PDB file of N, CA and C and ligand atoms in Angstrom:
ATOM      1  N   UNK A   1     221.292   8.464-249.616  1.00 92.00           N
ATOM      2  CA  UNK A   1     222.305   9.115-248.790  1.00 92.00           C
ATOM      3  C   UNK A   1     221.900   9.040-247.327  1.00 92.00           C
ATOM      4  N   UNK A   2     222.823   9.189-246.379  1.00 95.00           N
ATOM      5  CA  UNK A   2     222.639   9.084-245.139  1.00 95.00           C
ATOM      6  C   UNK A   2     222.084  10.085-244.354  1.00 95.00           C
ATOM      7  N   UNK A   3     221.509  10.338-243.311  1.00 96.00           N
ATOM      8  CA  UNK A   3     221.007  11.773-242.874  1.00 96.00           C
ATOM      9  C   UNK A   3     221.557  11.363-241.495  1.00 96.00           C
ATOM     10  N   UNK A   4     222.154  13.031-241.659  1.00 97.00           N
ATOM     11  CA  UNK A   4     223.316  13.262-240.180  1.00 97.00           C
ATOM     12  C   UNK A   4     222.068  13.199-239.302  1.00 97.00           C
ATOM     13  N   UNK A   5     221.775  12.089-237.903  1.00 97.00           N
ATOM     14  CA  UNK A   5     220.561  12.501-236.805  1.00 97.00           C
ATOM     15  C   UNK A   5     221.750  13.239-236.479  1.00 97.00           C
ATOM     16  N   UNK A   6     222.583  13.356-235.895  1.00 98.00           N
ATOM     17  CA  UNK A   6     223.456  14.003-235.006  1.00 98.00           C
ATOM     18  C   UNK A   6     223.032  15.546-234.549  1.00 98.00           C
ATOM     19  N   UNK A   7     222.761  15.873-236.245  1.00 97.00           N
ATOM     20  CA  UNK A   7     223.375  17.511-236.356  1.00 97.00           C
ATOM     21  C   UNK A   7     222.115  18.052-235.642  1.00 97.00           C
ATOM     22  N   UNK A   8     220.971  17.280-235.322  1.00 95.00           N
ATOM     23  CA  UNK A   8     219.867  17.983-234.818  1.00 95.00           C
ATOM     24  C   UNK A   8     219.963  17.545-233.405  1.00 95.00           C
ATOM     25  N   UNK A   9     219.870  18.134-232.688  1.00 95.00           N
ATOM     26  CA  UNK A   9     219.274  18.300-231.353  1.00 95.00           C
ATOM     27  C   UNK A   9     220.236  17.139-230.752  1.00 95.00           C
ATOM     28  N   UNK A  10     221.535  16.940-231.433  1.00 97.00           N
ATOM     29  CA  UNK A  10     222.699  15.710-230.719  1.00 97.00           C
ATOM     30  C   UNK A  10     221.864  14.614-230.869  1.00 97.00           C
ATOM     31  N   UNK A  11     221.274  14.534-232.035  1.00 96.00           N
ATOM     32  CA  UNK A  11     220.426  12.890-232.168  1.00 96.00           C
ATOM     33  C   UNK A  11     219.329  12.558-230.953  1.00 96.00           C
ATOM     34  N   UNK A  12     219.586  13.666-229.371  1.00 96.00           N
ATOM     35  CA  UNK A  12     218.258  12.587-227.999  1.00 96.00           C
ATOM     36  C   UNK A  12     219.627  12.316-227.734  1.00 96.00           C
ATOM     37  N   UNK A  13     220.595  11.943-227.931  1.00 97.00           N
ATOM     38  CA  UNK A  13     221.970  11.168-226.913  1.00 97.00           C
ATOM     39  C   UNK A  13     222.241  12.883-225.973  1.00 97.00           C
ATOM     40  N   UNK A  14     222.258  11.993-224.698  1.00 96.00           N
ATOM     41  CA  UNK A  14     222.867  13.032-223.887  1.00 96.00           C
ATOM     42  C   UNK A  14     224.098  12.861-223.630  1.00 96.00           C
ATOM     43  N   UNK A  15     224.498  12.862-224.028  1.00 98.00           N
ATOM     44  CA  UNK A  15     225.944  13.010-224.725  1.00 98.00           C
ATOM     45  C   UNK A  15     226.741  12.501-225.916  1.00 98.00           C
ATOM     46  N   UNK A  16     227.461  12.019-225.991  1.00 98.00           N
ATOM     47  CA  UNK A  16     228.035  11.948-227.327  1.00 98.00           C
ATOM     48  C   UNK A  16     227.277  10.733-228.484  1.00 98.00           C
ATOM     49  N   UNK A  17     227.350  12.128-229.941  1.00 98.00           N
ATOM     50  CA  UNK A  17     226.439  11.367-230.643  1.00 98.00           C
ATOM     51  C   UNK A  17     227.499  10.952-232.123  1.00 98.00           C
ATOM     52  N   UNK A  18     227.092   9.687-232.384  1.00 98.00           N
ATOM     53  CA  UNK A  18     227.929   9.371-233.602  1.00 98.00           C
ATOM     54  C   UNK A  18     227.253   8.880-234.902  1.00 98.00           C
ATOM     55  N   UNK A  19     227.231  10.105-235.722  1.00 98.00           N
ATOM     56  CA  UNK A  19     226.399   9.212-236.774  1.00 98.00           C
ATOM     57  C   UNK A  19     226.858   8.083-237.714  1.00 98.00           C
ATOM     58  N   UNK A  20     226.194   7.222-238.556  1.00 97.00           N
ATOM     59  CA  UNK A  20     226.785   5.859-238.776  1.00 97.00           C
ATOM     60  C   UNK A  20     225.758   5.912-239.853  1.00 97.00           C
ATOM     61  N   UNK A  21     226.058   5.421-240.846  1.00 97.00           N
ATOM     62  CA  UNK A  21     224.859   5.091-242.349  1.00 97.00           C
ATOM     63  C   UNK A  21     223.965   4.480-242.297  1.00 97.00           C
ATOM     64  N   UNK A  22     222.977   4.804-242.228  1.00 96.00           N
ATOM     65  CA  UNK A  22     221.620   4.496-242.210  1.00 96.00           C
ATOM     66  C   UNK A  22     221.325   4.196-240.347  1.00 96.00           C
ATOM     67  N   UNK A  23     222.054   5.036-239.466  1.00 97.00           N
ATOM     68  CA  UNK A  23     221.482   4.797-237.877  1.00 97.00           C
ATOM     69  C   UNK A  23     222.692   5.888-237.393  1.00 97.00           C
ATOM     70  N   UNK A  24     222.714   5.696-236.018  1.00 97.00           N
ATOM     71  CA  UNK A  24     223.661   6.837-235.233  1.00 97.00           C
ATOM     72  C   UNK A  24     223.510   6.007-233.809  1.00 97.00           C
ATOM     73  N   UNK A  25     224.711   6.621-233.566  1.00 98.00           N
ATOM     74  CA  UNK A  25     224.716   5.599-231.816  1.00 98.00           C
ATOM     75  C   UNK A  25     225.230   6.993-231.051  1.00 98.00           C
ATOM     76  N   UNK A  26     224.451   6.722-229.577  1.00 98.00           N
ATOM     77  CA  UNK A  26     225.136   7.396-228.399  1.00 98.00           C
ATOM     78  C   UNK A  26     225.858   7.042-227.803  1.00 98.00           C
ATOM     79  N   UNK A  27     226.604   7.327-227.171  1.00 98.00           N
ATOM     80  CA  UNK A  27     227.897   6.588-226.219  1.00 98.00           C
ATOM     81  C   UNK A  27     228.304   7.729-225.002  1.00 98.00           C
ATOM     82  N   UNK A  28     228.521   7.311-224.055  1.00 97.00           N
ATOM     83  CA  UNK A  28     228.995   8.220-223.277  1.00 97.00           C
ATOM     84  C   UNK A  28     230.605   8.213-222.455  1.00 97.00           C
ATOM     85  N   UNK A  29     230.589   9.561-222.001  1.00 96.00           N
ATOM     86  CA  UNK A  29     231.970   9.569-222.030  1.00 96.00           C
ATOM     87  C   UNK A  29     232.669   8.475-220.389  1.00 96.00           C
ATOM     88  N   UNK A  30     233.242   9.012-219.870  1.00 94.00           N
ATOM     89  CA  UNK A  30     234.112   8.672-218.686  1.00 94.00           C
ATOM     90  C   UNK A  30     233.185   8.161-217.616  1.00 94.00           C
ATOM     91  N   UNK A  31     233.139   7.555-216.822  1.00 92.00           N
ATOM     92  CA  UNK A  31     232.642   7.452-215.234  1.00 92.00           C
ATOM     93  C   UNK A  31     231.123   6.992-216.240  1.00 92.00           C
ATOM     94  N   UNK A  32     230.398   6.921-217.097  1.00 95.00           N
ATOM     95  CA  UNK A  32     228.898   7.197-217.780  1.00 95.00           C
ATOM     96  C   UNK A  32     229.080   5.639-218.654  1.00 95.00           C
ATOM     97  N   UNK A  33     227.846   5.434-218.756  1.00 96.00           N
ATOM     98  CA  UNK A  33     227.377   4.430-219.406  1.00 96.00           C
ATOM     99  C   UNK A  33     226.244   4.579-220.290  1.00 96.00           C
ATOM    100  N   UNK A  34     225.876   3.692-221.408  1.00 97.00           N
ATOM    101  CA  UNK A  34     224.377   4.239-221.907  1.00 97.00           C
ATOM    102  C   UNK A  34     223.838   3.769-221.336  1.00 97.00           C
ATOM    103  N   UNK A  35     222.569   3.893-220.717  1.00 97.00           N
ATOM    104  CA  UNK A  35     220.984   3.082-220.748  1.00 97.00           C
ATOM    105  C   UNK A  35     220.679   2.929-221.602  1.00 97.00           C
ATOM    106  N   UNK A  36     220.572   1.096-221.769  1.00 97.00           N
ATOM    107  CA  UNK A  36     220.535   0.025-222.496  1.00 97.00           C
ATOM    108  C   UNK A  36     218.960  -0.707-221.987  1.00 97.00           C
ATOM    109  N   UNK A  37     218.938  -0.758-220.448  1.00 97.00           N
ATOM    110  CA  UNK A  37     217.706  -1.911-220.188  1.00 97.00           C
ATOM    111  C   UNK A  37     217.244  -1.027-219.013  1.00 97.00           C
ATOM    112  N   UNK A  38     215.806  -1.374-218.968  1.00 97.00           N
ATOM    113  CA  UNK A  38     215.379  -0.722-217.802  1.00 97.00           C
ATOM    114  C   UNK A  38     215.473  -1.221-216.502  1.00 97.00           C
ATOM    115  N   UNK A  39     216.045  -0.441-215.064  1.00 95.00           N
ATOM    116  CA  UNK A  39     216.346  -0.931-213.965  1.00 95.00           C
ATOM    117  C   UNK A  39     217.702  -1.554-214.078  1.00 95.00           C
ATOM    118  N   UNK A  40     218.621  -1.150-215.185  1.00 95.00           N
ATOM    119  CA  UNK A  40     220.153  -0.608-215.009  1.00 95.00           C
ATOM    120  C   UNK A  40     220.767  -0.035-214.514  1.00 95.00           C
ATOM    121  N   UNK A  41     221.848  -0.536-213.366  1.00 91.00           N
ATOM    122  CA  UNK A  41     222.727   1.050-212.893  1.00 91.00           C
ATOM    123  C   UNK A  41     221.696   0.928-211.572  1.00 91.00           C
ATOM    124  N   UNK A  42     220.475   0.098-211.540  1.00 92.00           N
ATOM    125  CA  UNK A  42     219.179   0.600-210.308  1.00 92.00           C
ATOM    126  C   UNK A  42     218.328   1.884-210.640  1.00 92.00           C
ATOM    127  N   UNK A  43     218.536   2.155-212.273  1.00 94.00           N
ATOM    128  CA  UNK A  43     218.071   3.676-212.834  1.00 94.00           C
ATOM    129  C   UNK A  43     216.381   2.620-213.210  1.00 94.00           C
ATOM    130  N   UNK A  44     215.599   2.989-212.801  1.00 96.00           N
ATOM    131  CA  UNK A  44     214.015   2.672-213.932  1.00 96.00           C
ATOM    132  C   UNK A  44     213.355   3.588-214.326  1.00 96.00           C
ATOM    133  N   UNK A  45     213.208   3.255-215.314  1.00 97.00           N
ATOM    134  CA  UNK A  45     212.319   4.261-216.245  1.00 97.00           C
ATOM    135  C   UNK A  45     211.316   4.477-215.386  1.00 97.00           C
ATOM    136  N   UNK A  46     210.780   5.647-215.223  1.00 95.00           N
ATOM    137  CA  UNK A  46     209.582   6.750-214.711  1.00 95.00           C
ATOM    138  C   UNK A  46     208.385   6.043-215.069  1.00 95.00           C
ATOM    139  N   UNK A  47     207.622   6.428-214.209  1.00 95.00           N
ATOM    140  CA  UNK A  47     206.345   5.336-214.347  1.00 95.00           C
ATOM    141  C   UNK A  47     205.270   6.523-215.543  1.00 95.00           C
ATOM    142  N   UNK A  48     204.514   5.224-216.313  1.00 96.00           N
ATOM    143  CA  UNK A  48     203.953   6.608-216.800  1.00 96.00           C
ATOM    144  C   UNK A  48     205.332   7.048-218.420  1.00 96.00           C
ATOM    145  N   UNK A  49     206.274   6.482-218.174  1.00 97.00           N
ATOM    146  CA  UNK A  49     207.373   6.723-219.430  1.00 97.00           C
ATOM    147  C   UNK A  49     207.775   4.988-220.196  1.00 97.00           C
ATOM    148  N   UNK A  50     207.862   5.052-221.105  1.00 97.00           N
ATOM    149  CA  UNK A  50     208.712   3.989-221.694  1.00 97.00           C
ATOM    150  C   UNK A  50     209.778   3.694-222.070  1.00 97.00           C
ATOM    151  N   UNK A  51     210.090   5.019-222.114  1.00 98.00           N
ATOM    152  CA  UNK A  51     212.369   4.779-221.948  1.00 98.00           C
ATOM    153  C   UNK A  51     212.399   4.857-223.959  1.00 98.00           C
ATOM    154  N   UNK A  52     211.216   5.356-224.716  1.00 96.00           N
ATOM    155  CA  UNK A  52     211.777   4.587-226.260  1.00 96.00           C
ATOM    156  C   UNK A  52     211.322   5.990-226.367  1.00 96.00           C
ATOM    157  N   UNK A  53     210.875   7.283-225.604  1.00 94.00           N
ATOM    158  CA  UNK A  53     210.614   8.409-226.791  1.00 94.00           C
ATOM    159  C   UNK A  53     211.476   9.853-226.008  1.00 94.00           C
ATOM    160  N   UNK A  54     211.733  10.480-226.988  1.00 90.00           N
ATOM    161  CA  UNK A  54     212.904  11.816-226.705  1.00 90.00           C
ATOM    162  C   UNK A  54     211.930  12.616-225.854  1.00 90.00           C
ATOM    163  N   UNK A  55     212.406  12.708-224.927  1.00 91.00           N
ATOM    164  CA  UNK A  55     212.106  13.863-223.705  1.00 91.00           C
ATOM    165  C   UNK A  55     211.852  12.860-222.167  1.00 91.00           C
ATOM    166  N   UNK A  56     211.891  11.424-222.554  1.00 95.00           N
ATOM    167  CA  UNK A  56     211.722  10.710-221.323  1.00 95.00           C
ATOM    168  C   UNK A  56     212.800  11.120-220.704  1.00 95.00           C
ATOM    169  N   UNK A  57     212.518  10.650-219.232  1.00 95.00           N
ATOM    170  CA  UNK A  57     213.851  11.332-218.239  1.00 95.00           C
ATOM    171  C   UNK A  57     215.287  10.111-218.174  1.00 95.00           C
ATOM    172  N   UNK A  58     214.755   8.889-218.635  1.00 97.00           N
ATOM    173  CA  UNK A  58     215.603   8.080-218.783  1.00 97.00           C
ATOM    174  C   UNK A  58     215.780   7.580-220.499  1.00 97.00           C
ATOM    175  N   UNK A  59     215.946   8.068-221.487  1.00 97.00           N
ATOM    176  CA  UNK A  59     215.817   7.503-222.904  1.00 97.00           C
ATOM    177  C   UNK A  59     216.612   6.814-223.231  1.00 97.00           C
ATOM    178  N   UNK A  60     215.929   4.883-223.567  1.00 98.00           N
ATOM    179  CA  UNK A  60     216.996   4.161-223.822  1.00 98.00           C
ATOM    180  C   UNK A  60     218.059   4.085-224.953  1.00 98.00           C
ATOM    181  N   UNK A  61     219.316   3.619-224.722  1.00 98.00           N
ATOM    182  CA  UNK A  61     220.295   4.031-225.657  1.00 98.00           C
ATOM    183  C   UNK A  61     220.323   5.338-226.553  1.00 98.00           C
ATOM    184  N   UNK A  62     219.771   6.579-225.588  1.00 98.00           N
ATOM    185  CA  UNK A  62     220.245   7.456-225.261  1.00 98.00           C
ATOM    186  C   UNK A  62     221.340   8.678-224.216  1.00 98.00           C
ATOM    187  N   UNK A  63     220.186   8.025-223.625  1.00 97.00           N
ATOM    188  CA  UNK A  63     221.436   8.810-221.585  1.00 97.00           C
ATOM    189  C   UNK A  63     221.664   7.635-221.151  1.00 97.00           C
ATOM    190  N   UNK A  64     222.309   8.363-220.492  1.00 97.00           N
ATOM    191  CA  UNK A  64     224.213   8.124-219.869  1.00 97.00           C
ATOM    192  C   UNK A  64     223.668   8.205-218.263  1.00 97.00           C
ATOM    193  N   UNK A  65     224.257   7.294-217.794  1.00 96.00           N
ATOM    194  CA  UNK A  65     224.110   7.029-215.973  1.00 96.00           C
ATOM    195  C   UNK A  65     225.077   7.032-215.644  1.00 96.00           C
ATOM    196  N   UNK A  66     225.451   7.187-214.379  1.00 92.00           N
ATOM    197  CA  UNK A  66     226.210   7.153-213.822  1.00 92.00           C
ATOM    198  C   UNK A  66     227.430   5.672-214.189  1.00 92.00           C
ATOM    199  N   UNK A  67     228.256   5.375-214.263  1.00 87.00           N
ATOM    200  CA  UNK A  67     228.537   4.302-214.342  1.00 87.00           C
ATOM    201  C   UNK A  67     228.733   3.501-212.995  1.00 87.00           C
ATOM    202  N   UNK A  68     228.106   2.224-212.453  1.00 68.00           N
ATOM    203  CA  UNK A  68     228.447   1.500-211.327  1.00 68.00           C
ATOM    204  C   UNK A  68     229.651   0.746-211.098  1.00 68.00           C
ATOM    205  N   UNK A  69     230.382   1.355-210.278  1.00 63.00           N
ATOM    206  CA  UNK A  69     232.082   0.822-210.216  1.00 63.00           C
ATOM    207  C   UNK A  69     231.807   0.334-208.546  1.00 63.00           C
ATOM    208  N   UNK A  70     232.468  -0.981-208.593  1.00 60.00           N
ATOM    209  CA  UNK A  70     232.429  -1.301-207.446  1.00 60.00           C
ATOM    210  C   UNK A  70     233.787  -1.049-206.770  1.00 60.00           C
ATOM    211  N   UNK A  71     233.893  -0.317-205.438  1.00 60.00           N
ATOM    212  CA  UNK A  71     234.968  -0.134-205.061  1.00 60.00           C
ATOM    213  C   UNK A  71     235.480  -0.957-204.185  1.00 60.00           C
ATOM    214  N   UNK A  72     236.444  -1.240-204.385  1.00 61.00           N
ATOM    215  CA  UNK A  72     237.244  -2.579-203.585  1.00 61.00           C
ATOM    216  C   UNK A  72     238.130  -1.914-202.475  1.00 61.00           C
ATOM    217  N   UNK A  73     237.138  -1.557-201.109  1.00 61.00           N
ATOM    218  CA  UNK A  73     237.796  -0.628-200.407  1.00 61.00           C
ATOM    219  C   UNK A  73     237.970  -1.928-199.187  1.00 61.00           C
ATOM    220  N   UNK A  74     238.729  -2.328-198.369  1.00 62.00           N
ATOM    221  CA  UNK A  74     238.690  -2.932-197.266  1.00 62.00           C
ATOM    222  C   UNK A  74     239.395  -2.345-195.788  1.00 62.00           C
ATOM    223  N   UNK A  75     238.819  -1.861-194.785  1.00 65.00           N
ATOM    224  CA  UNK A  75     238.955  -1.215-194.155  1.00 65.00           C
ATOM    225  C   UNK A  75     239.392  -2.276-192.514  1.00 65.00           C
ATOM    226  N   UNK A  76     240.233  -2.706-192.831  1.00 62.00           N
ATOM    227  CA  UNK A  76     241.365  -3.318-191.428  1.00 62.00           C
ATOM    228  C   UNK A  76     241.333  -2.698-190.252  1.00 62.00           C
ATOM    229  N   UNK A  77     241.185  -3.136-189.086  1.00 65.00           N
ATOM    230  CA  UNK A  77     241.178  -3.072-187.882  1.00 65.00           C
ATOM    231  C   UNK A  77     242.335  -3.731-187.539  1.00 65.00           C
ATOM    232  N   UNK A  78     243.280  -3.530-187.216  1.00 63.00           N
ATOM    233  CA  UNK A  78     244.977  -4.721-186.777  1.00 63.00           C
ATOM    234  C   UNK A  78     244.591  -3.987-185.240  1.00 63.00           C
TER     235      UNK A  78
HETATM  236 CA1   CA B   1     222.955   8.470-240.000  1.00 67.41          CA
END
């Protein structure tokens, strides 16, 4: 049988956690992305951390960054 990670401690996903049979995925919501790779987003894992254990400040394919949207602003002088 499958074991809910979810129901404990939201699986380590800082934010939304989905459990799945035999694994569980994080995903995040709006404007957020997961951290996937280190020095994503310009986010790097903490020196001294490896991004693979629960309580790092960046935990991979766990938290959620900011998402990087490039804004297509162009500002005219006529
Ligand atoms: Ca599961």
């Amino acid at each position: 049988t499958d074991a809910d990670e979810c129901s404990s401690g939201n699986g380590g996903c800082s934010q939304n956690c989905t459990n799945t049979v035999g694994s569980y995925e994080c995903s995040c919501g709006d404007g957020y992305e997961l951290y996937i790779e280190n020095g994503q987003g310009g986010y790097s894992i903490a020196s001294g951390e490896t991004g693979d254990v629960a309580g790092d400040v960046l935990h991979l394919n766990h938290s959620c960054i900011r998402e990087f949207v490039l804004v297509n602003s162009l500002h005219m002088c006529l």
